[in-house]
PDB file of C-alpha atoms in Angstrom:
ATOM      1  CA  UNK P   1       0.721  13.543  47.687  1.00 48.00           C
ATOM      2  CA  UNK P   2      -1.341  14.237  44.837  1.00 52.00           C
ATOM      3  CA  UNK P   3      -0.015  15.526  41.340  1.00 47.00           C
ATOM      4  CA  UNK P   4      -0.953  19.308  40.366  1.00 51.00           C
ATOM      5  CA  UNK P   5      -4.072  19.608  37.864  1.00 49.00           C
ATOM      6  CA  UNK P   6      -1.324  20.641  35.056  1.00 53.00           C
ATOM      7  CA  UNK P   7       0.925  17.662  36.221  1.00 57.00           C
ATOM      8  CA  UNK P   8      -2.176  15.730  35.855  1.00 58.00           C
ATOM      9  CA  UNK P   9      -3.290  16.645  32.828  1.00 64.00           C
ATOM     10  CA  UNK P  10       0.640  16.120  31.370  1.00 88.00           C
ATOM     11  CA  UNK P  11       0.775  12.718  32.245  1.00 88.00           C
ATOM     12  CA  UNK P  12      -2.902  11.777  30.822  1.00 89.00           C
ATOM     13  CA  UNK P  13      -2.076  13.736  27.476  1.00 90.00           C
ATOM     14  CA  UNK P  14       1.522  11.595  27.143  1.00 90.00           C
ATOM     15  CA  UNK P  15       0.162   8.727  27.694  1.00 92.00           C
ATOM     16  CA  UNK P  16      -2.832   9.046  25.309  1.00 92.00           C
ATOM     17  CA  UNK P  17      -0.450  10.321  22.764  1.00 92.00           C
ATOM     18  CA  UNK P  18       2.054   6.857  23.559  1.00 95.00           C
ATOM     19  CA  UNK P  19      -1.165   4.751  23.108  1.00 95.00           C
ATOM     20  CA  UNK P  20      -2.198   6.179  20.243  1.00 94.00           C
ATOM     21  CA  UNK P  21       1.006   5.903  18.461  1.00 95.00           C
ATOM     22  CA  UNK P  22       1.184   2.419  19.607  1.00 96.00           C
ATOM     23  CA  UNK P  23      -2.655   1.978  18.055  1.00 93.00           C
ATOM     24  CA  UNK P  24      -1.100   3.225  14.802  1.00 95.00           C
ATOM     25  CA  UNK P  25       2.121   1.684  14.833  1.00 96.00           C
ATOM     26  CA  UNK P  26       0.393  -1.923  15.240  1.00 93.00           C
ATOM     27  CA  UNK P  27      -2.511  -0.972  12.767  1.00 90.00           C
ATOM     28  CA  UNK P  28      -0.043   0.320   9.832  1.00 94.00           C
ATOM     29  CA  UNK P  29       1.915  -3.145  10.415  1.00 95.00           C
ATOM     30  CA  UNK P  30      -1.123  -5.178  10.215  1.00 89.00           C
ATOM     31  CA  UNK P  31      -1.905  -3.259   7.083  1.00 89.00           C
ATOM     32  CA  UNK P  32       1.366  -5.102   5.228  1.00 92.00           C
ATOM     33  CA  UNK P  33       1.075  -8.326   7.238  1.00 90.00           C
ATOM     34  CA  UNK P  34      -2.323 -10.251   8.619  1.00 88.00           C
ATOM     35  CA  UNK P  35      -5.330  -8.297   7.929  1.00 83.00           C
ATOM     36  CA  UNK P  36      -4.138  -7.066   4.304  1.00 84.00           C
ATOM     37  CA  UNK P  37      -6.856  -8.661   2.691  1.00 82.00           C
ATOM     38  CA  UNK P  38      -9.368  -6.915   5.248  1.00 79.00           C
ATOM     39  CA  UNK P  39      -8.313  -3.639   4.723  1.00 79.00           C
ATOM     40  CA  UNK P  40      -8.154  -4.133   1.104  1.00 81.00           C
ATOM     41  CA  UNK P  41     -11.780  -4.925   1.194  1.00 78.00           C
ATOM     42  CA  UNK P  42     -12.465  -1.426   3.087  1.00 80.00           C
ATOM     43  CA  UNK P  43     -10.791   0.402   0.125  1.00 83.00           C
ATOM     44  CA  UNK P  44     -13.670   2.112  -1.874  1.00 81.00           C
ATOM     45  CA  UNK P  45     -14.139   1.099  -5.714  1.00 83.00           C
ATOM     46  CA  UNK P  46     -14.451   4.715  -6.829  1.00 84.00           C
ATOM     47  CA  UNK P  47     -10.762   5.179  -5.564  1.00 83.00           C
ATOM     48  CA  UNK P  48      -8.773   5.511  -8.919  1.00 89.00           C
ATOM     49  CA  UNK P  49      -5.747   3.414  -7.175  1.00 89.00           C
ATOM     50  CA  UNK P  50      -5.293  -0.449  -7.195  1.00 90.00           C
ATOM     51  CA  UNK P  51      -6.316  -1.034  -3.792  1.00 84.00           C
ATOM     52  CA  UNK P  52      -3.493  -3.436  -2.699  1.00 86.00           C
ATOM     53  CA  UNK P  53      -1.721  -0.253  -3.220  1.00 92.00           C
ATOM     54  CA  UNK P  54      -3.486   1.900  -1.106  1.00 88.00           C
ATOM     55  CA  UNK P  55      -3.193  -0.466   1.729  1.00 88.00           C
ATOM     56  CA  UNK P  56       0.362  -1.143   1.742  1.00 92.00           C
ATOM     57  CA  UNK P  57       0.769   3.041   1.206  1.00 91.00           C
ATOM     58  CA  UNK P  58      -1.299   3.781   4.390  1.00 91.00           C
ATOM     59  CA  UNK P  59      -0.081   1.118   6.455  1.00 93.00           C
ATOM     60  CA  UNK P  60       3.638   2.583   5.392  1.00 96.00           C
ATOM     61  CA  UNK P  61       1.854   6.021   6.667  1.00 95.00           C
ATOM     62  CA  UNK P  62       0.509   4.532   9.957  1.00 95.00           C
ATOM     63  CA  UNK P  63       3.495   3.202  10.903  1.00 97.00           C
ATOM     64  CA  UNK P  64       5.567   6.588  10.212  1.00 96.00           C
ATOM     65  CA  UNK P  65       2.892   8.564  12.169  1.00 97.00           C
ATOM     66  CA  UNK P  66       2.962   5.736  14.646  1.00 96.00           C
ATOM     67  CA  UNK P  67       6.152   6.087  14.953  1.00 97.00           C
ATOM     68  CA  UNK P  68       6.612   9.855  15.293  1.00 96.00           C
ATOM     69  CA  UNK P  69       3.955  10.239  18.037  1.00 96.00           C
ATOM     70  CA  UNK P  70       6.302   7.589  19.774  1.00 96.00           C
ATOM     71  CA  UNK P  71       9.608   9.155  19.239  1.00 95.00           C
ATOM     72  CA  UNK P  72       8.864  13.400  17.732  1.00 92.00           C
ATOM     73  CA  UNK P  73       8.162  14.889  21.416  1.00 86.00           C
ATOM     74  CA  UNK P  74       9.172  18.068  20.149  1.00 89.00           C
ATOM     75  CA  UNK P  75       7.336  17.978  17.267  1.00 92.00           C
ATOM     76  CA  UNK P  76       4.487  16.859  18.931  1.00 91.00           C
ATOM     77  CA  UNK P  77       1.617  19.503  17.658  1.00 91.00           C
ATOM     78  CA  UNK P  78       2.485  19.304  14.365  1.00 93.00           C
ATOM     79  CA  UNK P  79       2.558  15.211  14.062  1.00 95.00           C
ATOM     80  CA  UNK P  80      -0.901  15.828  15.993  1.00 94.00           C
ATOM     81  CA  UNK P  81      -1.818  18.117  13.173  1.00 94.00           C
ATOM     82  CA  UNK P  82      -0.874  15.463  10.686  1.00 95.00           C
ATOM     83  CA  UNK P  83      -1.846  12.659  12.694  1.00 96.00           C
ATOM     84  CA  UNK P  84      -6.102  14.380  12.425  1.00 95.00           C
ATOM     85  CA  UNK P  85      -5.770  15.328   8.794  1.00 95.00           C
ATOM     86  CA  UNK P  86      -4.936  11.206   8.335  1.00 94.00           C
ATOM     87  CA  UNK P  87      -8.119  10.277  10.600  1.00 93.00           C
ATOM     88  CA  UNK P  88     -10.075  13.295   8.368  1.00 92.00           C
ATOM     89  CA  UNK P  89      -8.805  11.813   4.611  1.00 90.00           C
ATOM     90  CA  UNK P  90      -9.330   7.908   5.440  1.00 86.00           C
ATOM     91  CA  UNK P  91     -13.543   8.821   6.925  1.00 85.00           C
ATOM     92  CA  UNK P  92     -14.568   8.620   3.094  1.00 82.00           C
ATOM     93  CA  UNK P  93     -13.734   5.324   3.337  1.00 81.00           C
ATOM     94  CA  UNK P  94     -15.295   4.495   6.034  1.00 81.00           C
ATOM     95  CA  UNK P  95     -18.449   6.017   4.726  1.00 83.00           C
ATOM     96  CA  UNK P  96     -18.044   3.989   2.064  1.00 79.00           C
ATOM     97  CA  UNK P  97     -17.903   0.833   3.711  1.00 79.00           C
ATOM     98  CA  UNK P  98     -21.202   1.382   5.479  1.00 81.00           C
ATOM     99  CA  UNK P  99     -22.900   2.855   2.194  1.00 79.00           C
ATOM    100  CA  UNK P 100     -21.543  -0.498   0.452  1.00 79.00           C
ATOM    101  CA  UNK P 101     -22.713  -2.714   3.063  1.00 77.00           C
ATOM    102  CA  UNK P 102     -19.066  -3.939   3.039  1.00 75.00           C
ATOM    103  CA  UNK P 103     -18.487  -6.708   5.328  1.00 74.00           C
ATOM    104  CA  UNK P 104     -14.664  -6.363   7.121  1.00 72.00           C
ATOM    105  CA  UNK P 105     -13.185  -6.438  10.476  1.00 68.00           C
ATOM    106  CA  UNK P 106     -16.593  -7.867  12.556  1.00 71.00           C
ATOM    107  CA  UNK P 107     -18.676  -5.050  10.846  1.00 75.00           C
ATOM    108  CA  UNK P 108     -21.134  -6.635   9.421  1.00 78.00           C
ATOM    109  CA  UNK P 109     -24.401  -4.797  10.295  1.00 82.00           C
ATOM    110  CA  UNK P 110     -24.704  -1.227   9.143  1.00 78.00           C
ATOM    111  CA  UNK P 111     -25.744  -0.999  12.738  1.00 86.00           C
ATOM    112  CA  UNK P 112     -22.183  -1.573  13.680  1.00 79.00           C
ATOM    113  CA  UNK P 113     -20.793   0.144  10.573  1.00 80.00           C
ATOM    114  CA  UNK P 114     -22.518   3.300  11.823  1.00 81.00           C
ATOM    115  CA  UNK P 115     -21.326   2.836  15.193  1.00 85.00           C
ATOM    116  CA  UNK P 116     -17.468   2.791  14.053  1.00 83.00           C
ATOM    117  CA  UNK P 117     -18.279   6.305  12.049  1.00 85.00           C
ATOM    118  CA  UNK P 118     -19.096   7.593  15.344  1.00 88.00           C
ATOM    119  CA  UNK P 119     -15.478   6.955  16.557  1.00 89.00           C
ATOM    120  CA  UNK P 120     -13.561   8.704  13.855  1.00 88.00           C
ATOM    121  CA  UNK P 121     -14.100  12.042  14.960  1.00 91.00           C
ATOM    122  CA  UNK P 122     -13.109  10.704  18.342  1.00 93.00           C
ATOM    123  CA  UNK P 123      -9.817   9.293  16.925  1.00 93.00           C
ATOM    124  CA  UNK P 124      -9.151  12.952  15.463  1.00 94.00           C
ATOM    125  CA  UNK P 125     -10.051  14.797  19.004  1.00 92.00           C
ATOM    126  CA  UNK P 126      -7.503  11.905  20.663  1.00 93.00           C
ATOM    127  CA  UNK P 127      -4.733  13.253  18.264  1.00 93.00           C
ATOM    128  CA  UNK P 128      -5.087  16.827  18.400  1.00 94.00           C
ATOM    129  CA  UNK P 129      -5.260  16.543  22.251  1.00 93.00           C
ATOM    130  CA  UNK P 130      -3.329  14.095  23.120  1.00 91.00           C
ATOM    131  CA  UNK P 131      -0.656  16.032  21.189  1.00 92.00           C
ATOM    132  CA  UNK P 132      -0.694  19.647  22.592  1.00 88.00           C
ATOM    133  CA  UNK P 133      -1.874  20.734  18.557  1.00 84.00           C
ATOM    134  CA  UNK P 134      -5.585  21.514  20.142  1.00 84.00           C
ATOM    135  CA  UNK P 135      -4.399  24.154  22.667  1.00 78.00           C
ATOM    136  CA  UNK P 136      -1.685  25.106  20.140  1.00 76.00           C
ATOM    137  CA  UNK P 137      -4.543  25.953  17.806  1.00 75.00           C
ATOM    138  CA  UNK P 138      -6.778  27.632  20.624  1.00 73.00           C
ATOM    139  CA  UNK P 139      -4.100  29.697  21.859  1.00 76.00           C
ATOM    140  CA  UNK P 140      -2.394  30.703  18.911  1.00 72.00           C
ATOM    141  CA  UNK P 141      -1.756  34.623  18.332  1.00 70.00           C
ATOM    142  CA  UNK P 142      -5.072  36.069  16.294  1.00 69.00           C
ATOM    143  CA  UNK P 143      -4.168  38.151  13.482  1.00 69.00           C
ATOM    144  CA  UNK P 144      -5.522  41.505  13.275  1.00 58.00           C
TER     145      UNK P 144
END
């Protein structure tokens, strides 16, 4: 017996949303614990913030939004919402790092540098999808 498209389509979306709260969840923890000193050197100099600081803040902020994919079901859109606008604010980093030729994580060619930008707007699809929040947005009432 096979599941109904909808059914389907259900199942795939919870379990993308599980997984990527789990991805979170594990990356915000190894923000305060093993790889602090490799996210701290992803942390731009132009940011105005010590950047020990702004590691230990967004791994407290992964871990909440890790955490409430995992367990908000019925807030789902709006932690999906939330959940993008993270992926969207961190990217300048990211830019940064390959701009800056900054060696962390394995990247260590601007060749694969470049190739991790290309997955950031994939991480922000995942969330709004995985969440409900991109048909939310789609299907939600035009004003007039």
């Amino acid at each position: 017996m096979s599941l109904p498209s909808t059914k389907r389509s259900s199942v795939a979306r919870t379990a993308g949303r599980l997984l990527l709260g789990a991805f979170l969840l594990l990356a915000g923890i190894s923000h305060l614990t093993v790889s602090r000193m490799a996210f701290r050197a992803q942390v731009p100099r132009w940011v105005p913030v010590d950047a020990d600081f702004v590691v230990l803040s967004s791994g407290i902020v992964e871990i909440t939004l890790g955490l409430a994919l995992l367990l908000l079901v019925r807030r789902q859109v709006i932690v999906g919402v939330i959940v993008a606008v993270f992926f969207l604010l961190v990217f300048p980093g990211n830019i940064s790092q390959l701009v800056t030729h900054t060696n962390s994580f394995g990247l260590n060619t601007d060749l694969a540098r470049g190739i991790r930008l290309l997955f950031q707007p994939l991480l922000v699809v995942w969330a709004l999808w995985s969440t409900g929040a991109w048909s939310a947005i789609q299907n939600r009432p035009r004003q007039a």
